[in-house]
Amino acid sequence: MNYRELYENKRHGTVDFPFELYRVGKNYPRYQMPFHWHVEYEMIYVKSGHFNLIVDGRSYTMAKGDCAWIGSGAVHGGIPDDCEYYCLVFDLASLFKGMTICSDSLAAFLASADLFDGIYDKNSFSSAIIKMIFDKMDIADDGYDLCVIGLLWQLIGLFLNDQRQKRTDGKKTGRNHKFKEVFRYIRKNIDQNITLDALADLTDMSPRYFCRAFKKMTGKTPIEYVNYYRIETAGELLLISDASVTDIALNCGFNDMSYFSKTFRRLKGQSPSSYRRSLNK
């Protein structure tokens, strides 16, 4: 079985309500958030602990009660620290398609898809609205979908009125596009030999300059990140599939079982078999 395309083109929510809530704790198949991007928007709410969020190369430390808004197309990832966090992924373009009410304001907002305003601390008004959205999604009682959309309208109005949302950094988009290609390549070729030269070629950078730029964005060298992503994928597959440890290792690009076990133990703190048993109890 080839697991490379697992969750590829995943639909979040339904056609008439394109929202999906993910509750992430230590026993979640993918506890850490590997770097990725998507056309949908995303909100993050930290329920407990701390979460180090990196968006387009900028790092933010989130504490309990803090919220974040991530724009469409932003490259992001994160590392939880004894943390439980919620993620809400939603498709605004689909939700507002064909809508004529406030169409000019919506068009202005959607045209700012790559804008990100960082963290909203737990005492901010925007954070309070985001928290209410998460509460409604979590309870999912009668009429919750209408409440979520109403709160989202209010949040977008605040964003449009907030001058901090305006950015003038024109260099970000080009570089982010190149790094998106790198993350897409790693995901699609996880079972293949991935070389530094191949990754650097995708960005039109020299291997040396690419290494510096990549580490600045992710905090890891390219090879460290490839191994990290492979182990995170392997950990997820150990929990959601019945495939053997050997098959999972091969599908995640490890041809040497000894090296796979050693790398898995170093990054996860236990062997692949122990990891599967401990989280499937």
PDB file of N, CA and C in Angstrom, residues 4 12 15 27 47 60 63 86 89 93 103 134 160 168 171 177 193 206 214-215 219 254 278:
ATOM      1  N   ARG A   4       1.658   7.687   0.354  1.00  0.00           N
ATOM      2  CA  ARG A   4       2.148   9.032   0.055  1.00  0.00           C
ATOM      3  C   ARG A   4       1.031  10.048  -0.054  1.00  0.00           C
ATOM      4  N   HIS A  12     -12.448  19.725   4.112  1.00  0.00           N
ATOM      5  CA  HIS A  12     -12.682  20.122   5.497  1.00  0.00           C
ATOM      6  C   HIS A  12     -14.149  20.526   5.642  1.00  0.00           C
ATOM      7  N   VAL A  15     -19.984  20.610   1.978  1.00  0.00           N
ATOM      8  CA  VAL A  15     -20.141  21.614   0.927  1.00  0.00           C
ATOM      9  C   VAL A  15     -20.870  22.847   1.447  1.00  0.00           C
ATOM     10  N   ASN A  27      -2.169  12.337  22.495  1.00  0.00           N
ATOM     11  CA  ASN A  27      -2.496  11.062  21.866  1.00  0.00           C
ATOM     12  C   ASN A  27      -3.005  11.215  20.440  1.00  0.00           C
ATOM     13  N   LYS A  47      -5.647  25.387  24.362  1.00  0.00           N
ATOM     14  CA  LYS A  47      -6.457  25.048  25.542  1.00  0.00           C
ATOM     15  C   LYS A  47      -5.609  24.928  26.796  1.00  0.00           C
ATOM     16  N   TYR A  60       6.061  32.590  16.939  1.00  0.00           N
ATOM     17  CA  TYR A  60       5.191  33.147  17.968  1.00  0.00           C
ATOM     18  C   TYR A  60       5.001  32.094  19.060  1.00  0.00           C
ATOM     19  N   ALA A  63       0.327  30.903  24.540  1.00  0.00           N
ATOM     20  CA  ALA A  63       0.040  30.345  25.862  1.00  0.00           C
ATOM     21  C   ALA A  63      -1.442  30.001  25.959  1.00  0.00           C
ATOM     22  N   TYR A  86      -6.670  23.341  19.703  1.00  0.00           N
ATOM     23  CA  TYR A  86      -7.712  23.111  18.710  1.00  0.00           C
ATOM     24  C   TYR A  86      -7.346  23.858  17.424  1.00  0.00           C
ATOM     25  N   VAL A  89     -10.147  24.574  10.472  1.00  0.00           N
ATOM     26  CA  VAL A  89      -9.782  24.823   9.079  1.00  0.00           C
ATOM     27  C   VAL A  89     -11.075  25.050   8.300  1.00  0.00           C
ATOM     28  N   ALA A  93     -13.545  31.068   0.616  1.00  0.00           N
ATOM     29  CA  ALA A  93     -13.902  31.316  -0.778  1.00  0.00           C
ATOM     30  C   ALA A  93     -15.136  30.515  -1.168  1.00  0.00           C
ATOM     31  N   SER A 103     -20.460  42.349  -0.689  1.00  0.00           N
ATOM     32  CA  SER A 103     -19.514  41.715  -1.613  1.00  0.00           C
ATOM     33  C   SER A 103     -18.216  42.506  -1.748  1.00  0.00           C
ATOM     34  N   PHE A 134     -14.852  28.551  18.504  1.00  0.00           N
ATOM     35  CA  PHE A 134     -14.408  27.209  18.882  1.00  0.00           C
ATOM     36  C   PHE A 134     -15.410  26.539  19.821  1.00  0.00           C
ATOM     37  N   LEU A 160     -10.739  43.863   8.882  1.00  0.00           N
ATOM     38  CA  LEU A 160     -10.712  44.897   7.852  1.00  0.00           C
ATOM     39  C   LEU A 160     -10.532  46.288   8.460  1.00  0.00           C
ATOM     40  N   THR A 168       3.384  45.670   3.962  1.00  0.00           N
ATOM     41  CA  THR A 168       4.032  46.211   2.765  1.00  0.00           C
ATOM     42  C   THR A 168       5.234  45.391   2.358  1.00  0.00           C
ATOM     43  N   LYS A 171       8.605  41.117  -0.439  1.00  0.00           N
ATOM     44  CA  LYS A 171       9.534  40.028  -0.709  1.00  0.00           C
ATOM     45  C   LYS A 171       8.997  38.688  -0.264  1.00  0.00           C
ATOM     46  N   HIS A 177       6.321  31.108  -2.060  1.00  0.00           N
ATOM     47  CA  HIS A 177       5.905  30.231  -3.151  1.00  0.00           C
ATOM     48  C   HIS A 177       6.958  29.148  -3.398  1.00  0.00           C
ATOM     49  N   ASN A 193      14.269   8.764  -2.289  1.00  0.00           N
ATOM     50  CA  ASN A 193      15.498   9.407  -1.814  1.00  0.00           C
ATOM     51  C   ASN A 193      15.399  10.908  -2.092  1.00  0.00           C
ATOM     52  N   SER A 206      21.326  28.223  -4.330  1.00  0.00           N
ATOM     53  CA  SER A 206      22.433  27.296  -4.149  1.00  0.00           C
ATOM     54  C   SER A 206      22.147  26.456  -2.919  1.00  0.00           C
ATOM     55  N   PHE A 214      16.209  27.883   4.687  1.00  0.00           N
ATOM     56  CA  PHE A 214      15.286  26.867   5.183  1.00  0.00           C
ATOM     57  C   PHE A 214      15.339  26.792   6.702  1.00  0.00           C
ATOM     58  N   LYS A 215      16.545  26.818   7.259  1.00  0.00           N
ATOM     59  CA  LYS A 215      16.671  26.734   8.716  1.00  0.00           C
ATOM     60  C   LYS A 215      16.107  27.982   9.377  1.00  0.00           C
ATOM     61  N   GLY A 219      13.653  26.334  11.562  1.00  0.00           N
ATOM     62  CA  GLY A 219      14.433  25.982  12.744  1.00  0.00           C
ATOM     63  C   GLY A 219      15.177  24.671  12.589  1.00  0.00           C
ATOM     64  N   PHE A 254      12.428   4.980   4.647  1.00  0.00           N
ATOM     65  CA  PHE A 254      13.515   4.353   5.398  1.00  0.00           C
ATOM     66  C   PHE A 254      13.748   2.943   4.871  1.00  0.00           C
ATOM     67  N   SER A 278       1.407   2.103  23.107  1.00  0.00           N
ATOM     68  CA  SER A 278       1.093   3.076  24.157  1.00  0.00           C
ATOM     69  C   SER A 278      -0.076   3.969  23.790  1.00  0.00           C
TER      70      SER A 278
END
